[in-house]
Short mmCIF file of C-alpha atoms and ligand atoms in Angstrom, two decimals:
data_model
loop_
_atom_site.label_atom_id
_atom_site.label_comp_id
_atom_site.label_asym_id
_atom_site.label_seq_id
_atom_site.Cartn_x
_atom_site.Cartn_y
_atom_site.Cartn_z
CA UNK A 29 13.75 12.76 -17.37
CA UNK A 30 15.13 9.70 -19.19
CA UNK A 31 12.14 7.88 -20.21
CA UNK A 32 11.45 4.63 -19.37
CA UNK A 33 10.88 1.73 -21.71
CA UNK A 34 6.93 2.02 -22.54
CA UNK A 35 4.14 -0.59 -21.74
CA UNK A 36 3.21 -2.32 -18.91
CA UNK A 37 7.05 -2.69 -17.67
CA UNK A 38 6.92 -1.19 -14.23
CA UNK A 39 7.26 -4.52 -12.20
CA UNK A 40 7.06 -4.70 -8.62
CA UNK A 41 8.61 -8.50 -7.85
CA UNK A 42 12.24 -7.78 -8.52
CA UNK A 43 12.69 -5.20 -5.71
CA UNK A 44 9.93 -6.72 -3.87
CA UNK A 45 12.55 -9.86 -3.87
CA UNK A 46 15.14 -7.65 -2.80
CA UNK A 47 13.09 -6.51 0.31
CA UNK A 48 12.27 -10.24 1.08
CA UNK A 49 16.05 -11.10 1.49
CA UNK A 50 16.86 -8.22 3.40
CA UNK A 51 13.59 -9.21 5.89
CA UNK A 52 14.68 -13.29 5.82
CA UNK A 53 18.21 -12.24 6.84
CA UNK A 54 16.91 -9.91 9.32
CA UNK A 55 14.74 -12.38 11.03
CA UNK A 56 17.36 -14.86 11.00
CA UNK A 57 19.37 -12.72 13.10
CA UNK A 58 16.99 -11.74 15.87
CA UNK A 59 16.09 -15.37 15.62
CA UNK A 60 19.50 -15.83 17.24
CA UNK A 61 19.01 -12.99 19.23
CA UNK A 62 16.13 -14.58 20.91
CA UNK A 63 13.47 -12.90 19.19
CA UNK A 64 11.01 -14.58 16.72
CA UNK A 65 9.40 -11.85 14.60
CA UNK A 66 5.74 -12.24 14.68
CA UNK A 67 3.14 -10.54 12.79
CA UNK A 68 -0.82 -10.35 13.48
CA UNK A 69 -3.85 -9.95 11.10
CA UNK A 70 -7.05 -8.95 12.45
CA UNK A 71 -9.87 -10.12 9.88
CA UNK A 72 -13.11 -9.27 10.49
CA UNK A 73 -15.21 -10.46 7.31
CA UNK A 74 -15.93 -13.34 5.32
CA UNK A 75 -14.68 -11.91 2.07
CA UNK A 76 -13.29 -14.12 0.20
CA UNK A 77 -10.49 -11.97 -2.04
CA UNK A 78 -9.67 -10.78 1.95
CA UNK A 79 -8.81 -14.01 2.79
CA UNK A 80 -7.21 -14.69 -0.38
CA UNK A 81 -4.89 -12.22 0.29
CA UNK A 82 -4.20 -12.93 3.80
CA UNK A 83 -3.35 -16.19 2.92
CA UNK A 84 -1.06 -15.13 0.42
CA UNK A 85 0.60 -12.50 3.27
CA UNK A 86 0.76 -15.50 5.78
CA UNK A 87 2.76 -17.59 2.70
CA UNK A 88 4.86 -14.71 2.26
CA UNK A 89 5.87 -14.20 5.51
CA UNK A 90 6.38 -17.87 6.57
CA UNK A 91 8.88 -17.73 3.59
CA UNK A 92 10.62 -15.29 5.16
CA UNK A 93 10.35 -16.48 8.51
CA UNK A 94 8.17 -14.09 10.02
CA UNK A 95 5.72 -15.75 11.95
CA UNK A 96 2.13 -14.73 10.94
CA UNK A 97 -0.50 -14.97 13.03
CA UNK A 98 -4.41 -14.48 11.78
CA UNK A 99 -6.85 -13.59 14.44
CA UNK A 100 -10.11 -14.17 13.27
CA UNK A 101 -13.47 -12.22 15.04
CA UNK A 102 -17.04 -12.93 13.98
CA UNK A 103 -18.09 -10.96 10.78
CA UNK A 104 -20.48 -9.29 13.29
CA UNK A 105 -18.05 -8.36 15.74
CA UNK A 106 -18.44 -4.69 17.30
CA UNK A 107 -16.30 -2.27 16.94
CA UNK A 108 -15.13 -2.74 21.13
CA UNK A 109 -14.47 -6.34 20.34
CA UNK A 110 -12.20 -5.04 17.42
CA UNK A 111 -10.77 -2.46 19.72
CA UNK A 112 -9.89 -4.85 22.73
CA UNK A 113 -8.34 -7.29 20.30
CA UNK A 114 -5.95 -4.81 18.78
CA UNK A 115 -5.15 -3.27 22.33
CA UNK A 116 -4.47 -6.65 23.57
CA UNK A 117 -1.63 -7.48 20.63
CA UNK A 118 -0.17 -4.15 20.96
CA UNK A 119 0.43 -4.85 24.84
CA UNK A 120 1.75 -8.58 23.94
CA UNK A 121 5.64 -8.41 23.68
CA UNK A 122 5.30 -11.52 21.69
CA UNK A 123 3.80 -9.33 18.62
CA UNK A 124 5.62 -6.88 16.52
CA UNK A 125 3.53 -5.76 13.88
CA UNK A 126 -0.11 -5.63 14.00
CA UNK A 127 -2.55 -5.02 10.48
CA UNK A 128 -6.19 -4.39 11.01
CA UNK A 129 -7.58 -5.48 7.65
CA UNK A 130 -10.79 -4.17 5.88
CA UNK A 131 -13.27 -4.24 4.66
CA UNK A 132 -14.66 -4.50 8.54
CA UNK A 133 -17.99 -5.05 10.43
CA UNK A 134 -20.73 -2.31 9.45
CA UNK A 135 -20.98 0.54 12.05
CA UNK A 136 -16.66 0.16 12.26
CA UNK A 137 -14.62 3.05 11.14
CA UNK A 138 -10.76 1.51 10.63
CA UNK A 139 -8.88 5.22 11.03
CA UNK A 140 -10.66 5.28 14.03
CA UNK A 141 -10.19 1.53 15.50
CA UNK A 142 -6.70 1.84 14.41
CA UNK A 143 -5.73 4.16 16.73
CA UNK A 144 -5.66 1.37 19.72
CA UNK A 145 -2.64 -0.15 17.79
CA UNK A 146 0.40 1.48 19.32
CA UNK A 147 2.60 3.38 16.61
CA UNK A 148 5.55 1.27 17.34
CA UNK A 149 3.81 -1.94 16.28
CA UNK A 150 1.66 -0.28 13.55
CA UNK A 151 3.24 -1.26 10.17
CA UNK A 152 0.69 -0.54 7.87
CA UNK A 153 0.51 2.88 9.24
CA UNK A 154 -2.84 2.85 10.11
CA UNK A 155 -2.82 4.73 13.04
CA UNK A 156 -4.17 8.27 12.25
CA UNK A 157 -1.58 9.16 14.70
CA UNK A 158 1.05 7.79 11.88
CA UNK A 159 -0.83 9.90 9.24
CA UNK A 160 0.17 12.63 11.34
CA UNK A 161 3.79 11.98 12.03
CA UNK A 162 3.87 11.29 8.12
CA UNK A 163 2.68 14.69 6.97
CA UNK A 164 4.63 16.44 10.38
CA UNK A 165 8.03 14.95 8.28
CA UNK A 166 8.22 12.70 11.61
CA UNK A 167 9.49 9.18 11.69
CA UNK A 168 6.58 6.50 10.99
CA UNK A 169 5.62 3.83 9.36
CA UNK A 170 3.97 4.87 5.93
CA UNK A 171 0.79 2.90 4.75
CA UNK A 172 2.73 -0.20 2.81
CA UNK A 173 0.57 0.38 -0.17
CA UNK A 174 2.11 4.32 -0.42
CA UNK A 175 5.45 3.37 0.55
CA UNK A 176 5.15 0.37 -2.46
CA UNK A 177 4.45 3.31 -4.93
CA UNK A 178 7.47 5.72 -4.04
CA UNK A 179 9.48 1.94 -4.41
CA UNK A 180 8.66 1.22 -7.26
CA UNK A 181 9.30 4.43 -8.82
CA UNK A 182 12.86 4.55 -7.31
CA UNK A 183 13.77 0.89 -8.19
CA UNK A 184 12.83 2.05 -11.80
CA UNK A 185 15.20 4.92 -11.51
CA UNK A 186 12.32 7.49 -12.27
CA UNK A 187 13.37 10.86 -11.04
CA UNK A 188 10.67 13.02 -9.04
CA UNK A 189 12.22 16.02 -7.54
CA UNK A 190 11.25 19.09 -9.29
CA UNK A 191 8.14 16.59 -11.44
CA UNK A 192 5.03 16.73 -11.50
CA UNK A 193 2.70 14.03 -10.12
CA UNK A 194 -1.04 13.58 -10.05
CA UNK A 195 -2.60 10.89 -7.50
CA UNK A 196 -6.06 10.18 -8.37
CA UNK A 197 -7.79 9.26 -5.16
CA UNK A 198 -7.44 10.75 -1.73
CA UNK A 199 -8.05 7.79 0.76
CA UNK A 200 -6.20 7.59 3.95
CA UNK A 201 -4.39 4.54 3.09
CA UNK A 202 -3.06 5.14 -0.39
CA UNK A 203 -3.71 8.64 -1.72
CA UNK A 204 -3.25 10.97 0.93
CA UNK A 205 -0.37 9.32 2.66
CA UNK A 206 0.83 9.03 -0.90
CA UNK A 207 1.05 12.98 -1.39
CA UNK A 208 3.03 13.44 1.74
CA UNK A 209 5.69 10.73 0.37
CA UNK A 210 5.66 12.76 -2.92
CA UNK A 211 6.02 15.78 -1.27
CA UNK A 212 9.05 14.31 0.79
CA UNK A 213 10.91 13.70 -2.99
CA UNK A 214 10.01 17.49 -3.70
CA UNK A 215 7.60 16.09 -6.59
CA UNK A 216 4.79 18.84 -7.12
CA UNK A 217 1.73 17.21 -6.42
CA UNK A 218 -1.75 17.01 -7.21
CA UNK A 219 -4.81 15.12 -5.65
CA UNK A 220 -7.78 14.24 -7.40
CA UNK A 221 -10.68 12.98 -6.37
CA UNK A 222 -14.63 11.79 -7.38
CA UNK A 223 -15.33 15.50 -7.67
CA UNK A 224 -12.53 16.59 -9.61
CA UNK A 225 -14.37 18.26 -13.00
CA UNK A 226 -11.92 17.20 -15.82
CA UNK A 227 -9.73 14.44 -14.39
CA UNK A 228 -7.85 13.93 -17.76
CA UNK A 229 -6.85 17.61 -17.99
CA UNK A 230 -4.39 17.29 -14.91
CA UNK A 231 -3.59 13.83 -15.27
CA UNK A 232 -2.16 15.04 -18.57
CA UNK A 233 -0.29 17.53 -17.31
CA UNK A 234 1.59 14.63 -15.19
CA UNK A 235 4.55 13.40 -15.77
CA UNK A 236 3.48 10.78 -12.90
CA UNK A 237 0.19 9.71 -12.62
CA UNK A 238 -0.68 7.27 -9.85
CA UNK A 239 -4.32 5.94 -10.03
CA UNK A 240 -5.36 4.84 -6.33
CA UNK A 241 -9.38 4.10 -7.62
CA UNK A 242 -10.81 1.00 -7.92
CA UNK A 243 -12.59 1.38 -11.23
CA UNK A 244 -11.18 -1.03 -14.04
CA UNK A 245 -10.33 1.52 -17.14
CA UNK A 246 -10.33 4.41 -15.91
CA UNK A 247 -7.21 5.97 -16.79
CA UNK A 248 -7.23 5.98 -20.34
CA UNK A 249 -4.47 6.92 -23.16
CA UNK A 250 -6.65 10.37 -23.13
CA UNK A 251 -5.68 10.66 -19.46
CA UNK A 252 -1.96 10.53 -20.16
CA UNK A 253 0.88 12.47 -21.47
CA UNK A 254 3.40 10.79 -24.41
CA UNK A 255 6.15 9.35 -21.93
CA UNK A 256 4.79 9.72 -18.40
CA UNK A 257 5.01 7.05 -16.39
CA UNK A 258 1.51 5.60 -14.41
CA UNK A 259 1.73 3.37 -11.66
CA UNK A 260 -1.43 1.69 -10.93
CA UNK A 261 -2.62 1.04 -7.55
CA UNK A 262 -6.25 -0.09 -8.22
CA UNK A 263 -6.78 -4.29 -8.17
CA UNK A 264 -10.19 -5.24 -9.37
CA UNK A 265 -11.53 -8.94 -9.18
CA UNK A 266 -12.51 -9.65 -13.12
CA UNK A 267 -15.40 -12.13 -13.15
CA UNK A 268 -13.42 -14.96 -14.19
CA UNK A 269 -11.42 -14.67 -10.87
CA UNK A 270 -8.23 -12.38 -12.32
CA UNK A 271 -7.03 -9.27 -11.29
CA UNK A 272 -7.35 -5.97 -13.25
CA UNK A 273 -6.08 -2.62 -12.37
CA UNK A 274 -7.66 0.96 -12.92
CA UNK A 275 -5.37 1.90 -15.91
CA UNK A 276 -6.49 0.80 -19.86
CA UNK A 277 -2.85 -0.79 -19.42
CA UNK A 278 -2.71 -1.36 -23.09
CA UNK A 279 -3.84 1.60 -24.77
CA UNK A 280 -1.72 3.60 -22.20
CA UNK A 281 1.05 1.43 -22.55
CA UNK A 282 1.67 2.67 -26.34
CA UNK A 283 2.52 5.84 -24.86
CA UNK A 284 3.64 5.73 -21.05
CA UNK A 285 5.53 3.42 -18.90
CA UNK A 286 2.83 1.37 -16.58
CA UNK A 287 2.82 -1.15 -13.62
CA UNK A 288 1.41 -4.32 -14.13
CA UNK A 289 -1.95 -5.63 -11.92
CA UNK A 290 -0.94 -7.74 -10.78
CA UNK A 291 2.87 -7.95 -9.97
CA UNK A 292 3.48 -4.19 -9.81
CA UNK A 293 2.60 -2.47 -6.05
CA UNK A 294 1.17 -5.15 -4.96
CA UNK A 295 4.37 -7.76 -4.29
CA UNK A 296 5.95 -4.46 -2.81
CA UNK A 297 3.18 -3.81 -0.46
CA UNK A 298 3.50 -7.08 1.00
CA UNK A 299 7.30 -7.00 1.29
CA UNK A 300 7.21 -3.37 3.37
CA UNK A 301 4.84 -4.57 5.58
CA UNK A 302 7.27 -7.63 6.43
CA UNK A 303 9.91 -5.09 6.12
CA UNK A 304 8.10 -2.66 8.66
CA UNK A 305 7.57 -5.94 10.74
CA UNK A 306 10.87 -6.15 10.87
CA UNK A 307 11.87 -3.18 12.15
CA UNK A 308 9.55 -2.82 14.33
CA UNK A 309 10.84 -5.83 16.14
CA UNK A 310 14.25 -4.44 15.89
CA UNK A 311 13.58 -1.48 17.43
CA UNK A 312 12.57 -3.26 21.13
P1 NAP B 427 -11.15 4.07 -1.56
O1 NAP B 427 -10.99 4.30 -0.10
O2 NAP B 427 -12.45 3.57 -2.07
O3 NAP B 427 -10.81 5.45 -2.29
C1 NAP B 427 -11.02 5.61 -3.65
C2 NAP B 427 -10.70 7.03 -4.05
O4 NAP B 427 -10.95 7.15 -5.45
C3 NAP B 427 -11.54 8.09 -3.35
O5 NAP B 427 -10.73 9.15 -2.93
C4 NAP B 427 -12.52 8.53 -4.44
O6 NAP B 427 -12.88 9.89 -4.37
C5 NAP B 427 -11.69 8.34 -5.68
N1 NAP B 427 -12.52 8.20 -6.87
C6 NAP B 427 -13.64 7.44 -7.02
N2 NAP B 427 -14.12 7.58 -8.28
C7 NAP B 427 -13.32 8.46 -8.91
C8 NAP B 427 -13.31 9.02 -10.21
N3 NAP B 427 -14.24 8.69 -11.11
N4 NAP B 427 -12.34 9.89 -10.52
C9 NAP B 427 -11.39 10.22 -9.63
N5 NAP B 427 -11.35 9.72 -8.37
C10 NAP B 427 -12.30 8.85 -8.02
O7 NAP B 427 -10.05 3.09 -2.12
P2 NAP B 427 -8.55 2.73 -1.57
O8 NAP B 427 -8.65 1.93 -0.35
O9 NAP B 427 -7.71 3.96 -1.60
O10 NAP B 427 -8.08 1.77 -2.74
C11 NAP B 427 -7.98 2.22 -4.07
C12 NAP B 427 -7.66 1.04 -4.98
O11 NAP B 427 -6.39 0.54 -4.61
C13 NAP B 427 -8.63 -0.14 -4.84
O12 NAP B 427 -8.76 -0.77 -6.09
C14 NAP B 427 -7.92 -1.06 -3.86
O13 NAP B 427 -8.32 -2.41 -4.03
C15 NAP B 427 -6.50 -0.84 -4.30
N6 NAP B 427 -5.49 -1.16 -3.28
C16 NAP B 427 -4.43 -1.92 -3.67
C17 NAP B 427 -3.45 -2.24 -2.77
C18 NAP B 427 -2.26 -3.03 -3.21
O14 NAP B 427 -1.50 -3.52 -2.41
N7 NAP B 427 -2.02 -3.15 -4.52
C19 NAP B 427 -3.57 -1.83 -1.43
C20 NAP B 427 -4.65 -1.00 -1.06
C21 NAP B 427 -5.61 -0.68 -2.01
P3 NAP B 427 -13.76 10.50 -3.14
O15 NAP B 427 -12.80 10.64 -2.00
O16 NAP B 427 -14.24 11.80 -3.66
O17 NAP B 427 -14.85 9.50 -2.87
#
């Protein structure tokens, strides 16, 4: 493997740029067409770094052109309220792409709401029905966060058939959808998880680590081989309102190529599920 240039140099906004123009030109044309590509957001909580980054999804796609629609329910809402809704936008011709965003109400299970958004509108593969498809080798639409990961890697030219990768975390949106990408590029592929014994002793064996967590720092230099390359997944509020990552980004950067938090997955995540939004309407 040729190896990358080391530190935190893995950026997400050039390709995620790429993927914007492709989705602007796209909408332009089923614009004239007749169709106006519209996306919906169900939020159910009053959390603010939620609506933080719907806001910054709804900027997004209005640059784009991609109409974005949030539909707000009552913190409180129950889980048939949340059901209806998403039934109701994936009967509406009007909507293309439909994201049920977490966290959600107590007592509501998102794998299991999301299964009344129909696969054809469900671009944040959500769907456990996607999941399915996804690890079948079926056409879907991968979890954007997943699909950002294997991106990245590829618009940084790193190679993965044949290498080794270790995803730490095993969640239905990132990790485990994550392993059946991996396993598409013939990478060999390990999962961790909360209750794997010595984390660092297969992270090291890596030669791509992915940490999919949520715990600032936890991926340190000791978890990491000279010249593998970590892309990190995890985004962390800091208490003076930044962003921080699960990887010790700069005592891992002296020895392996890492994504920034932010501007690494997460400008890609929200281009692929404009991208997905897109499709989806061009597939009617
Ligand atoms: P999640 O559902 O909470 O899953 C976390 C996973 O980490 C679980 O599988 C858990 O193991 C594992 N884990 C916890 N502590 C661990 C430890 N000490 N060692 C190894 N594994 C450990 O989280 P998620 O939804 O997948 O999100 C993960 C991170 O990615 C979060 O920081 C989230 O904010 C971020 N994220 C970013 C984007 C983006 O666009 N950039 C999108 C989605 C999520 P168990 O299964 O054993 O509990």
């Amino acid at each position: 493997m040729t190896a990358p240039a080391l530190g935190p140099s893995l950026t997400g906004s050039a390709r995620a740029a790429e993927i914007r123009a492709e989705v602007t030109a796209r909408t332009a044309e089923l614009a004239a067409g007749g169709v106006a590509v519209r996306l919906a957001v169900v939020v159910a909580t009053e959390d603010e770094s939620t609506a933080w980054y719907v806001r910054s999804l709804a900027r997004a796609a209005g640059k784009t052109g991609v109409a974005c629609d949030v539909v707000a329910l009552p913190a409180d809402a129950a889980p048939g309220m949340l059901r209806d809704t998403l039934a109701r936008l994936s009967d509406d011709p009007q909507v293309h792409g439909i994201i049920l965003q977490t966290p959600l109400p107590p007592g509501a299970v998102a794998a299991d709401l999301a299964g009344a958004i129909t696969p054809a509108k469900d671009v944040d593969g959500a769907n456990p029905s996607s999941l399915g498809r996804l690890a079948a080798g079926l056409p879907a639409f991968a979890p954007a966060t997943a699909e950002a990961v294997v991106q990245l890697l590829d618009a940084h030219e790193v190679p993965l058939r044949g290498r080794s990768a270790a995803v730490v975390g095993r969640s239905t949106v990132v990790g485990k959808p994550l392993a059946h990408l991996l396993l598409d590029r013939d990478a060999t592929v390990t999962v961790c998880h909360s209750r794997t014994p010595d984390l660092a002793a297969v992270t090291r064996r890596a030669d791509v680590v992915v940490a999919a967590v949520g715990r600032p720092g936890l991926i340190t230099a000791a978890h990491v081989r000279d010249g593998a390359v970590v892309v990190d997944v995890g985004t962390n509020a800091t208490e003076d309102g930044g962003l921080v990552g699960d990887v010790a980004a700069e005592e891992v950067g002296r020895k392996a190529a890492v994504s920034p938090v932010p501007g690494g997955v997460g400008p890609l995540t929200t281009a692929l599920l404009l991208h997905h939004t897109v499709q989806a309407a061009s597939s009617i």
